[in-house]
C-alpha atoms as a printed R data frame, in Angstrom:
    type eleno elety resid chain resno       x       y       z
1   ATOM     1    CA   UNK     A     1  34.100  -0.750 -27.448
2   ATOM     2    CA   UNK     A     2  30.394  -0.098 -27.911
3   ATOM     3    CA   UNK     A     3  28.391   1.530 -24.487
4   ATOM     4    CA   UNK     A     4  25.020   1.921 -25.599
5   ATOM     5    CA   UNK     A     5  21.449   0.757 -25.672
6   ATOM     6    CA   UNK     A     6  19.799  -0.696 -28.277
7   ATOM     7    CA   UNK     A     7  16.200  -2.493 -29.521
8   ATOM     8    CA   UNK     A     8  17.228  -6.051 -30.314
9   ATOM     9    CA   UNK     A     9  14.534  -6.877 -33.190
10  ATOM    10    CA   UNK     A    10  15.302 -10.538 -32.724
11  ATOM    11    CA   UNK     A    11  13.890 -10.599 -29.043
12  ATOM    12    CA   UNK     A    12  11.693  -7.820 -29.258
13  ATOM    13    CA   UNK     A    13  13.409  -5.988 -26.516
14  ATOM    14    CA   UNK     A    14  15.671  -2.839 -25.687
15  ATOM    15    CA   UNK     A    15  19.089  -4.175 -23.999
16  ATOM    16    CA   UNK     A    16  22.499  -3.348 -23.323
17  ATOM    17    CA   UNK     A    17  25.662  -4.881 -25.613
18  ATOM    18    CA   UNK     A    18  26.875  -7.585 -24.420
19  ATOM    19    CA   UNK     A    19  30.084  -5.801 -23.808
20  ATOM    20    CA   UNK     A    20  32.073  -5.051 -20.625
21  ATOM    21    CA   UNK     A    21  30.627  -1.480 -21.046
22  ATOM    22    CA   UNK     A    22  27.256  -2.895 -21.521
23  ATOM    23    CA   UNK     A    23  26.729  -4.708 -18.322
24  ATOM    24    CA   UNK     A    24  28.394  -2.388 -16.545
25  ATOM    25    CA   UNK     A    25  25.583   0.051 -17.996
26  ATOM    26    CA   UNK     A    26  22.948  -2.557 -17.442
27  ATOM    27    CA   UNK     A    27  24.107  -3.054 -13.692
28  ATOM    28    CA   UNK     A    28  24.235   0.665 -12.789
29  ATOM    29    CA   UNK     A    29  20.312   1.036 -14.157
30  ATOM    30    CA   UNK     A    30  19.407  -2.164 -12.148
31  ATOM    31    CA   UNK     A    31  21.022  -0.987  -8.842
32  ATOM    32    CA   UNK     A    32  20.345   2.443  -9.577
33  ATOM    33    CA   UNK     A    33  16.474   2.029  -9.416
34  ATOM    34    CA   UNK     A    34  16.240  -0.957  -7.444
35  ATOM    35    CA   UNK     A    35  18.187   0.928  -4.668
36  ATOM    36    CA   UNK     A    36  15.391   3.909  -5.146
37  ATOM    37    CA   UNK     A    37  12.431   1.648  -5.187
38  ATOM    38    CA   UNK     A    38  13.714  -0.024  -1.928
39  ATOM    39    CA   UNK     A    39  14.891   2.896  -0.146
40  ATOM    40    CA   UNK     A    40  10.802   4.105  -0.968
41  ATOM    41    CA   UNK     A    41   9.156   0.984   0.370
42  ATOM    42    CA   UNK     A    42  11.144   1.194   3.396
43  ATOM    43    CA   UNK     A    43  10.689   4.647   4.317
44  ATOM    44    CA   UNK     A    44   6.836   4.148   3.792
45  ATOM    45    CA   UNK     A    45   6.965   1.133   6.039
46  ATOM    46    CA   UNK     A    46   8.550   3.674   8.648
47  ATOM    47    CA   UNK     A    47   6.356   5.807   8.376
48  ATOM    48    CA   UNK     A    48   3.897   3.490   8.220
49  ATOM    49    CA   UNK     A    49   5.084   2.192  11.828
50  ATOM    50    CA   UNK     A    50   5.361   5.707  12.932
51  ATOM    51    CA   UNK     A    51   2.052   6.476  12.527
52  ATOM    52    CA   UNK     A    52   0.312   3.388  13.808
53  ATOM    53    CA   UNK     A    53   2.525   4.102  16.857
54  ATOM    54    CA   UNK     A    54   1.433   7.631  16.688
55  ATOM    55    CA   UNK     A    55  -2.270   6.238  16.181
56  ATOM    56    CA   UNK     A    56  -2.471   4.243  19.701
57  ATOM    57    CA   UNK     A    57  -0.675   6.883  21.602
58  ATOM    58    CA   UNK     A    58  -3.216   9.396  20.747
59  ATOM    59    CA   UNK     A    59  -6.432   6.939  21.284
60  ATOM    60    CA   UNK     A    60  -4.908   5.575  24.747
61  ATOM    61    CA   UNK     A    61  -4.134   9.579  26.054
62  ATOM    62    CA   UNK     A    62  -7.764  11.104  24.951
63  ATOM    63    CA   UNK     A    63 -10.164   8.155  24.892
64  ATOM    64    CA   UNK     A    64 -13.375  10.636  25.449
65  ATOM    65    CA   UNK     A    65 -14.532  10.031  21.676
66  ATOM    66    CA   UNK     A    66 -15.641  13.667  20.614
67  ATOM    67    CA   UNK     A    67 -15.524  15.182  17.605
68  ATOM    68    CA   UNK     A    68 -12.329  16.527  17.177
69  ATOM    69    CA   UNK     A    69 -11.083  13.258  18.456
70  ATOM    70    CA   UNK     A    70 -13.797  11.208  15.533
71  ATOM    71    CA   UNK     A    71 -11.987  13.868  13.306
72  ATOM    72    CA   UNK     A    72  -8.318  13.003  14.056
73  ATOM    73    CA   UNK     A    73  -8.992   9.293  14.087
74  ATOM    74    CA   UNK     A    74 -10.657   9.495  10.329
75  ATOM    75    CA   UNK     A    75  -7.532  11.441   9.711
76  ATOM    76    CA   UNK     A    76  -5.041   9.364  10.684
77  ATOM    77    CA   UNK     A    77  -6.879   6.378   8.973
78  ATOM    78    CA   UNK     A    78  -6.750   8.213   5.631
79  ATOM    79    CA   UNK     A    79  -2.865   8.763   5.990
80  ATOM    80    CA   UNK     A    80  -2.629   4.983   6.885
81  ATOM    81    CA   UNK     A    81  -4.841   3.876   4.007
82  ATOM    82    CA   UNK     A    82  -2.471   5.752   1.947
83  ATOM    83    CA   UNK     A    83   0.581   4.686   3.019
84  ATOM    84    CA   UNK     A    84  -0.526   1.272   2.799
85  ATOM    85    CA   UNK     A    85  -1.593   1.948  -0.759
86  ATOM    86    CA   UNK     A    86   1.658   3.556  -1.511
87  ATOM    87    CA   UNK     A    87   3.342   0.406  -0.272
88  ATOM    88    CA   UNK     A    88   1.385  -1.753  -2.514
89  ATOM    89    CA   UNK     A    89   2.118   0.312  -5.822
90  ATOM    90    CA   UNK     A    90   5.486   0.405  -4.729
91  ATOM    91    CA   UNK     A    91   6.011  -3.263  -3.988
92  ATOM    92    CA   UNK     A    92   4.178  -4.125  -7.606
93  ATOM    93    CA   UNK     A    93   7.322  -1.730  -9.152
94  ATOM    94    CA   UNK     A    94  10.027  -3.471  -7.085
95  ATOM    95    CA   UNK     A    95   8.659  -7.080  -9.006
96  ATOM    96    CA   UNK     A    96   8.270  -5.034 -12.360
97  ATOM    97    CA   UNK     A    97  11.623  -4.169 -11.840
98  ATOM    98    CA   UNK     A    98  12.988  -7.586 -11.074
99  ATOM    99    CA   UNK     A    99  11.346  -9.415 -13.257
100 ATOM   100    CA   UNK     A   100  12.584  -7.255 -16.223
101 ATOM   101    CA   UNK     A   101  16.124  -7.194 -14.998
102 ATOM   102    CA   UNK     A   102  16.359 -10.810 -12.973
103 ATOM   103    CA   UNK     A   103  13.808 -12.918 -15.299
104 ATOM   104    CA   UNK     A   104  13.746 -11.706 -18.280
105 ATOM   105    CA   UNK     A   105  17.530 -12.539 -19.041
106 ATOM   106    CA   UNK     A   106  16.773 -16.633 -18.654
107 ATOM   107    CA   UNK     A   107  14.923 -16.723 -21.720
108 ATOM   108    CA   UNK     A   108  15.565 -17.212 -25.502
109 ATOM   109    CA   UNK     A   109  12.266 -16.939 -27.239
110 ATOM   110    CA   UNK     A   110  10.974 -13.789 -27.763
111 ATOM   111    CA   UNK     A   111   7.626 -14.954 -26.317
112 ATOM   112    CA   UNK     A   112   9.218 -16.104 -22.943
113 ATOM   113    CA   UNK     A   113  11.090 -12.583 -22.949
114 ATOM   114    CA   UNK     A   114   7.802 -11.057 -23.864
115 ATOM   115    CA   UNK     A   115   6.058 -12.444 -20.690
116 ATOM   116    CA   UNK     A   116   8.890 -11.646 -18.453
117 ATOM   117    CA   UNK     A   117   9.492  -8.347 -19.810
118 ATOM   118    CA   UNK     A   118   6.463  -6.074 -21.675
119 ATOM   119    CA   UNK     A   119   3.737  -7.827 -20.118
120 ATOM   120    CA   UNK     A   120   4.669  -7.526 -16.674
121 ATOM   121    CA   UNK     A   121   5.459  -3.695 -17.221
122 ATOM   122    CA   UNK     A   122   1.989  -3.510 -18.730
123 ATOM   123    CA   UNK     A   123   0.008  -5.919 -15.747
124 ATOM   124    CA   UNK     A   124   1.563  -2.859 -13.183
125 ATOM   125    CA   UNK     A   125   0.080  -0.422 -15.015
126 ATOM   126    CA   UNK     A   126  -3.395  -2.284 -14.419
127 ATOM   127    CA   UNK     A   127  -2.539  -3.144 -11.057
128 ATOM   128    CA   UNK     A   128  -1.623   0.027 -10.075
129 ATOM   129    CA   UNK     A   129  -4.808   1.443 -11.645
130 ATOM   130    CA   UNK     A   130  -6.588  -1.854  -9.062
131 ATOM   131    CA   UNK     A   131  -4.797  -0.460  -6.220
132 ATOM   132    CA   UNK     A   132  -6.039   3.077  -6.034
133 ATOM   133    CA   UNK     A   133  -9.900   2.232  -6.412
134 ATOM   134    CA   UNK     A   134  -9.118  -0.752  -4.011
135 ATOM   135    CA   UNK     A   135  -8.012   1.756  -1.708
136 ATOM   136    CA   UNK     A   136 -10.458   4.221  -2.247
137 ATOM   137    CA   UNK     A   137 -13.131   3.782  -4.261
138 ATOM   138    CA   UNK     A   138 -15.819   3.570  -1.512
139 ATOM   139    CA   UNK     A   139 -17.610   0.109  -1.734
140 ATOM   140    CA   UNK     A   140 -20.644   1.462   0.877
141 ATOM   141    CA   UNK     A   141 -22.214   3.028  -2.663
142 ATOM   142    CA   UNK     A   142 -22.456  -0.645  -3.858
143 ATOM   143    CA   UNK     A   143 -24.492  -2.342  -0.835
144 ATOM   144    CA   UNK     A   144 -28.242  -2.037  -1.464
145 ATOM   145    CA   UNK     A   145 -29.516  -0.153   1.789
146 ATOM   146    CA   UNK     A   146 -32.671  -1.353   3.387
147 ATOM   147    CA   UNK     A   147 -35.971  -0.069   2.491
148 ATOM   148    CA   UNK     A   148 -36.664   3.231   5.072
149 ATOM   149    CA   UNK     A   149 -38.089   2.563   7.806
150 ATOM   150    CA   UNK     A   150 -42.174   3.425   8.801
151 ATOM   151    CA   UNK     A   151 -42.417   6.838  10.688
152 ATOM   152    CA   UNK     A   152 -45.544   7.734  12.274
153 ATOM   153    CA   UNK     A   153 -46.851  11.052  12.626
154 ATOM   154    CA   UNK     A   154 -49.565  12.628  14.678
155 ATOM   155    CA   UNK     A   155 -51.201  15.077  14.101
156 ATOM   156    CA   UNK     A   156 -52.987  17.355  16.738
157 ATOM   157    CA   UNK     A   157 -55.663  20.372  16.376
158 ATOM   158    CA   UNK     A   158 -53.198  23.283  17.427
159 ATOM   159    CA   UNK     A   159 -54.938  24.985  20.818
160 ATOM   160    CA   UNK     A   160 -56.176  27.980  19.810
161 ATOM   161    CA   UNK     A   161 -56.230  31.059  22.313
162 ATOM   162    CA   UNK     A   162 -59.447  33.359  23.369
């Protein structure tokens, strides 16, 4: 019995053998990663919870709005931001994943398989590369600002002292 991986040059793709070893191959790197890629997205949307939990606790005990308080609330938006970020990249893996392993096996034609296979592996990679400036790339920079605004000055002979 063969157990290995192979490229299939007929459907432009690397699979298993369709052999008892094969699939049992093939399952064990589905579940494998798909159980890792879920276990990720729902620890970050734990944490996630946690800290808008954490976030309204700490606004509703110290509502004075100093600095150190501006500080901590900037903070805690930044680890938010990139949890939610993390969330979306990790999300965009999880339907990488499953489209490779759960749509990808429908089709014949090496187009079809091409669509539900490469190209979906290569649209993450551009998504993911969307996510991060989405998340951070600061769109402020792009809004024109108004023109300054008129300052007058006046000017007065110092007093001079005899």
């Amino acid at each position: 019995e063969s157990c290995f991986v192979f490229f299939d040059t007929v459907k432009w793709m690397v699979t298993f053998p369709d052999t008892p070893c094969g699939h049992i191959i093939s399952s064990i790197d589905f579940y494998c990663i798909q159980t890792v890629l879920t276990t990720i997205f729902l620890l970050d949307c734990t944490t996630l919870i946690f800290l808008r939990i954490q976030h309204t606790s700490t606004k509703s005990l110290n509502p004075s709005g100093n600095l150190t308080d501006a500080a901590q609330r900037k903070r805690q938006q930044t680890e938010i931001r990139f949890l939610k970020q993390a969330l979306c990249e990790n999300a965009l893996l999880i339907c990488q994943h499953i489209s490779y392993h759960c749509i990808r096996p429908l089709f014949e034609n090496r187009w079809a398989i091409y669509f539900a296979s490469t190209f979906p592996w290569e649209l993450s990679n551009a998504l993911d590369g969307f996510i991060i400036v989405l998340f951070h790339f600061r769109f402020s920079h792009l809004i024109k600002k108004s023109s300054p605004t008129k300052l007058t000055l006046i000017v007065q002979p110092a007093k001079t002292h005899k």
